[in-house]
Amino acid sequence: MNNIFDPAIEAFVDILDKLKIPYAIGGSVASSIYGQVRFTQDADVSVASFDGQIAKFCQAVEGGFYVSRQAVQQAHQNASSFNVIYLDSAFKIDVFVVSDDPFKRQVLLRREKVAFEEGSDRMYDLVSPEDIILLKLQWYMDGGATSQKQWNDILGVLKNRQDKLDMSYLLDWASKLSVLDLVNKATQEAKD
């Protein structure tokens, strides 16, 4: 696996696959795959609700990760997040339980199978390039529109994927999420 991606991701995804829990890796891991590579100390993973499998999930995870069963239960009750920490490296994975929010459901439905390394047979479900742009724009706005890391991640995806992006989808959701001006600004900046 590429050295910026901790083995924790593979171990965690193996558990999700075994339990047949739909997931999509997002955050800086996805933006590094689609755009410009940058070091990350954690991963963001969106998952479909697995309320009926919480005990099984926690039992499977506890072999290699620290996890709080209470946090997993609360995340399901509140459609929020919890984290797991890989014991071998202390790598943290933030796990977001997908809510009934239409955009968040779309993110999970539109995930793409992607290899972390060229020539690898190992595929991972990643948030689509369009959705990682939209999610990062939301995080950028939530942070007061000051995070240069988030902005650079957005520009990296736009520069590397501009001819392959579904622009009608991107612009439609950008309008719905009130980030259309930022998409237009970033698209222009990525072309310069």
Coordinates of C-alpha atoms in Angstrom, one line a residue:
M1 CA 0.0 0.0 0.0
N2 CA 1.2 3.5 -0.8
N3 CA 3.1 4.8 2.2
I4 CA 0.7 7.7 2.9
F5 CA -2.1 5.2 3.5
D6 CA -1.9 3.4 6.8
P7 CA -2.6 -0.4 6.9
A8 CA -5.4 0.5 9.3
I9 CA -7.6 1.5 6.3
E10 CA -7.2 -2.0 4.8
A11 CA -7.8 -3.7 8.1
F12 CA -10.9 -1.6 8.7
V13 CA -12.3 -2.1 5.2
D14 CA -11.8 -5.8 5.5
I15 CA -14.1 -5.8 8.5
L16 CA -16.7 -3.7 6.7
D17 CA -16.6 -6.0 3.7
K18 CA -16.9 -9.1 5.9
L19 CA -20.0 -7.6 7.6
K20 CA -21.3 -6.3 4.2
I21 CA -21.6 -2.8 5.5
P22 CA -21.6 -0.3 2.6
Y23 CA -18.9 2.4 3.0
A24 CA -17.1 5.2 1.2
I25 CA -13.7 6.5 2.1
G26 CA -13.5 10.3 1.9
G27 CA -11.5 13.2 3.4
S28 CA -7.9 13.7 2.5
V29 CA -7.5 10.0 1.5
A30 CA -9.9 10.4 -1.3
S31 CA -8.7 13.9 -2.3
S32 CA -5.1 12.5 -2.4
I33 CA -6.2 9.7 -4.7
Y34 CA -8.1 12.0 -7.0
G35 CA -5.9 15.1 -6.7
Q36 CA -2.7 16.1 -5.0
V37 CA -1.2 13.7 -2.5
R38 CA -0.7 15.0 1.0
F39 CA 0.2 13.3 4.3
T40 CA -2.7 12.4 6.5
Q41 CA -2.9 11.1 10.1
D42 CA -6.5 9.9 9.9
A43 CA -9.2 8.7 7.5
D44 CA -12.8 9.6 7.1
V45 CA -15.2 6.8 6.2
S46 CA -18.9 7.1 5.7
V47 CA -21.0 4.0 6.4
A48 CA -24.6 2.9 6.0
S49 CA -26.3 2.4 9.2
F50 CA -25.6 -1.0 10.7
D51 CA -27.8 -0.6 13.8
G52 CA -28.7 -4.3 13.8
Q53 CA -25.0 -5.4 13.7
I54 CA -23.4 -3.1 16.3
A55 CA -22.4 -6.0 18.6
K56 CA -21.0 -8.0 15.7
F57 CA -19.2 -4.9 14.4
C58 CA -17.6 -4.0 17.7
Q59 CA -16.6 -7.6 18.3
A60 CA -14.9 -7.7 14.9
V61 CA -13.2 -4.3 15.3
E62 CA -11.9 -4.9 18.9
G63 CA -9.3 -7.4 17.7
G64 CA -7.2 -4.7 16.1
F65 CA -8.7 -1.4 17.0
Y66 CA -9.9 0.6 20.0
V67 CA -13.6 1.4 19.8
S68 CA -16.2 2.6 22.2
R69 CA -19.4 0.6 21.9
Q70 CA -21.3 3.5 23.5
A71 CA -19.9 5.9 20.9
V72 CA -21.0 3.5 18.1
Q73 CA -24.5 3.3 19.5
Q74 CA -24.8 7.1 20.0
A75 CA -23.6 7.7 16.4
H76 CA -26.4 5.5 15.2
Q77 CA -29.0 7.2 17.4
N78 CA -27.9 10.7 16.4
A79 CA -26.7 10.0 12.8
S80 CA -23.3 11.3 13.8
S81 CA -19.8 9.9 14.0
F82 CA -17.5 7.8 16.1
N83 CA -13.9 6.8 15.7
V84 CA -11.8 3.7 15.8
I85 CA -8.0 3.7 16.5
Y86 CA -5.8 1.1 15.0
L87 CA -3.7 -0.5 17.8
D88 CA -0.6 -1.2 15.7
S89 CA -0.1 2.5 14.6
A90 CA -2.6 4.7 16.5
F91 CA -4.0 5.7 13.1
K92 CA -7.5 7.1 13.7
I93 CA -10.5 6.5 11.4
D94 CA -13.5 8.8 11.8
V95 CA -16.6 6.9 10.9
F96 CA -19.7 8.8 9.8
V97 CA -23.0 7.1 10.0
V98 CA -25.0 8.3 7.0
S99 CA -28.2 10.1 7.9
D100 CA -31.4 10.6 6.0
D101 CA -29.9 13.7 4.4
P102 CA -30.3 13.4 0.6
F103 CA -26.8 14.6 -0.2
K104 CA -25.2 12.2 2.3
R105 CA -27.2 9.3 0.9
Q106 CA -26.0 10.3 -2.6
V107 CA -22.4 10.3 -1.4
L108 CA -22.7 6.6 -0.4
L109 CA -24.7 5.6 -3.5
R110 CA -22.2 7.2 -5.9
R111 CA -19.1 5.7 -4.3
E112 CA -16.5 4.4 -6.8
K113 CA -14.2 1.4 -6.7
V114 CA -10.6 2.6 -6.8
A115 CA -7.2 1.1 -6.3
F116 CA -4.8 2.9 -4.0
E117 CA -1.9 1.9 -6.1
E118 CA -1.6 1.4 -9.9
G119 CA -1.7 -2.3 -10.8
S120 CA -3.2 -3.4 -7.5
D121 CA -6.1 -5.8 -7.5
R122 CA -7.2 -4.4 -4.1
M123 CA -10.1 -2.0 -4.6
Y124 CA -11.6 0.4 -2.1
D125 CA -14.9 2.2 -2.2
L126 CA -14.2 5.9 -2.3
V127 CA -16.4 9.0 -2.3
S128 CA -16.7 10.2 -5.9
P129 CA -14.5 13.1 -7.1
E130 CA -17.5 15.4 -7.4
D131 CA -18.7 14.5 -3.9
I132 CA -15.3 14.9 -2.3
I133 CA -15.2 18.4 -3.8
L134 CA -18.6 19.2 -2.3
L135 CA -17.8 17.7 1.1
K136 CA -14.6 19.6 1.3
L137 CA -16.3 22.8 0.3
Q138 CA -18.8 22.2 3.2
W139 CA -15.9 21.6 5.6
Y140 CA -14.2 24.7 4.2
M141 CA -17.3 26.7 4.9
D142 CA -17.8 25.1 8.4
G143 CA -14.3 26.2 9.2
G144 CA -14.9 29.8 8.3
A145 CA -13.5 29.5 4.8
T146 CA -10.0 29.8 6.1
S147 CA -8.5 26.3 5.7
Q148 CA -5.9 26.4 2.9
K149 CA -5.5 22.6 3.2
Q150 CA -9.2 22.1 2.3
W151 CA -9.0 24.6 -0.5
N152 CA -5.8 23.0 -1.9
D153 CA -7.4 19.6 -1.8
I154 CA -10.4 20.9 -3.7
L155 CA -8.1 22.5 -6.3
G156 CA -6.0 19.3 -6.6
V157 CA -9.1 17.3 -7.5
L158 CA -10.4 19.9 -9.9
K159 CA -7.0 20.2 -11.7
N160 CA -6.4 16.4 -12.0
R161 CA -10.0 15.4 -12.8
Q162 CA -11.5 18.4 -14.6
D163 CA -12.2 16.6 -17.9
K164 CA -13.7 13.6 -16.1
L165 CA -16.0 15.4 -13.6
D166 CA -19.8 15.2 -14.0
M167 CA -20.1 19.0 -13.9
S168 CA -23.9 19.0 -14.1
Y169 CA -24.1 16.9 -11.0
L170 CA -21.4 19.0 -9.3
L171 CA -23.1 22.3 -10.1
D172 CA -26.6 21.0 -9.2
W173 CA -25.5 19.9 -5.7
A174 CA -23.3 22.9 -5.2
S175 CA -26.4 25.1 -5.8
K176 CA -28.5 22.9 -3.3
L177 CA -25.7 23.0 -0.7
S178 CA -25.2 26.8 -1.2
V179 CA -21.6 26.5 -2.3
L180 CA -22.0 27.3 -6.0
D181 CA -20.0 30.5 -5.9
L182 CA -17.1 28.5 -4.3
V183 CA -17.3 25.8 -7.0
N184 CA -17.2 28.5 -9.7
K185 CA -14.3 30.2 -8.0
A186 CA -12.3 27.0 -7.5
T187 CA -13.0 25.8 -11.0
Q188 CA -11.6 29.0 -12.4
E189 CA -8.6 29.0 -10.1
A190 CA -7.9 25.4 -11.0
K191 CA -7.8 26.4 -14.7
D192 CA -5.3 29.2 -14.1

